[in-house]
Amino acid sequence: MARTDNHTWTSTKDVAATALGVAAVRAAETRNEDPLIRDPLAKLFVEAAGQNVWSMVTSGAAYDELRSADPELAASMQASLDHIATRTKFFDEFVLAAADAGIRQVVILAAGLDTRAWRLPWPDAITVYELDQPEVLEFKLATLREGEALPAATHVEVPVDLRDDWPQALLRAGFDVTAPAAWLVEGLLPFLSVASQDLLFERVHELSAPNSRVAAEALDGEFLKPGSVARHRARLQRMRTAAATLAELSDVTELWDLSEDRADVADWLRERGWHGSVLTAAQLLARHDRSAPAGLADATPPSLLVTARLDTGDDRQSG
Ligand code: SAM
């Protein structure tokens, strides 16, 4: 059986498949003349998964077809691609700044096909723990081994469902609760129920020594306003119809739990002694000169990028 046979990489029902979609976009960005990020390993995953909608995204064929059919829809697609590129850059910068500040353990919750452990210029003695579903990590590591990619930090895989007791698995894998950590939560939260999201952050908080840092992509509550989700779904359907290469395009929001309002992640962290800031996806796009064209409706993905640092005991006493 081929390594990829147990996945339907374009399925709307398989959350593992979403990891390939993000990798395909990073591979597409890497092909650009002036890329914001370079992830040369991302294309290995796309190739290993075979020809499908994601290989069409990486090659640029899907965008080109859509642009000929409907330039407005193409601009909308471009905004989604730019969001992934700017988001990747954001998390890259966050984690390298944490390493520069002396943090030596990085925990990527729902690492998917993220290749930061392989591609970033890490200082010495960094350990990157990657947590995700077993089948995702299995596909990822088999593909990277086949591509003869070597990690640039100590890489520790922790195959686990993040709704289960992942702290135990992380501790067994060597995580040190007495040392600060950098936590990355990118492209995960909307897949979790509200209760699972709260539990995830409770656990991050419990495992964090002072000076730990977290970066998380949270769902912007604006998206839950009446009509937004329906407009998003209608636009995706128009894309599928307009471009044959996008006929199998899945809708990630079908896997999101949109049933209840979520805690505001920045507020939640602040109440527990973390301090930081929030950027909207639109602000992040503007920072990198990638804003969607003015007047393009619902162009910006519904994301908030939250970063925070846990106070030291001293901060807490003085604050
Ligand atoms: N963070 C990666 C990135 O940005 O490239 C992957 C993002 S991908 C959109 C979502 C990831 O969340 C998938 O790899 C999926 O397997 C993982 N995921 C979702 N729910 C999960 C759960 N309950 N336990 C473990 N992983 C989960």
mmCIF file of C-alpha atoms in Angstrom, residues 15 87 109-110 132 162 184-192 197 200 217 256 262:
data_model
loop_
_atom_site.group_PDB
_atom_site.id
_atom_site.type_symbol
_atom_site.label_atom_id
_atom_site.label_comp_id
_atom_site.label_asym_id
_atom_site.label_seq_id
_atom_site.Cartn_x
_atom_site.Cartn_y
_atom_site.Cartn_z
ATOM 1 C CA VAL A 15 -8.859 16.946 9.446
ATOM 2 C CA ARG A 87 1.013 33.567 9.005
ATOM 3 C CA LEU A 109 0.626 21.783 18.910
ATOM 4 C CA ALA A 110 -0.915 20.334 15.737
ATOM 5 C CA ASP A 132 -0.290 15.822 15.948
ATOM 6 C CA LEU A 162 -4.892 16.821 21.357
ATOM 7 C CA LEU A 184 2.902 27.374 18.724
ATOM 8 C CA VAL A 185 -0.799 26.917 18.032
ATOM 9 C CA GLU A 186 -1.216 27.589 14.321
ATOM 10 C CA GLY A 187 -4.227 26.509 12.302
ATOM 11 C CA LEU A 188 -5.706 24.360 15.077
ATOM 12 C CA LEU A 189 -8.203 26.068 17.360
ATOM 13 C CA PRO A 190 -11.345 26.153 15.165
ATOM 14 C CA PHE A 191 -11.154 22.347 14.808
ATOM 15 C CA LEU A 192 -11.527 21.984 18.571
ATOM 16 C CA GLN A 197 -9.856 24.819 23.280
ATOM 17 C CA LEU A 200 -5.791 23.038 25.691
ATOM 18 C CA GLU A 217 -4.013 31.733 15.705
ATOM 19 C CA TRP A 256 -14.591 23.831 12.284
ATOM 20 C CA ARG A 262 -15.174 31.044 22.037
#
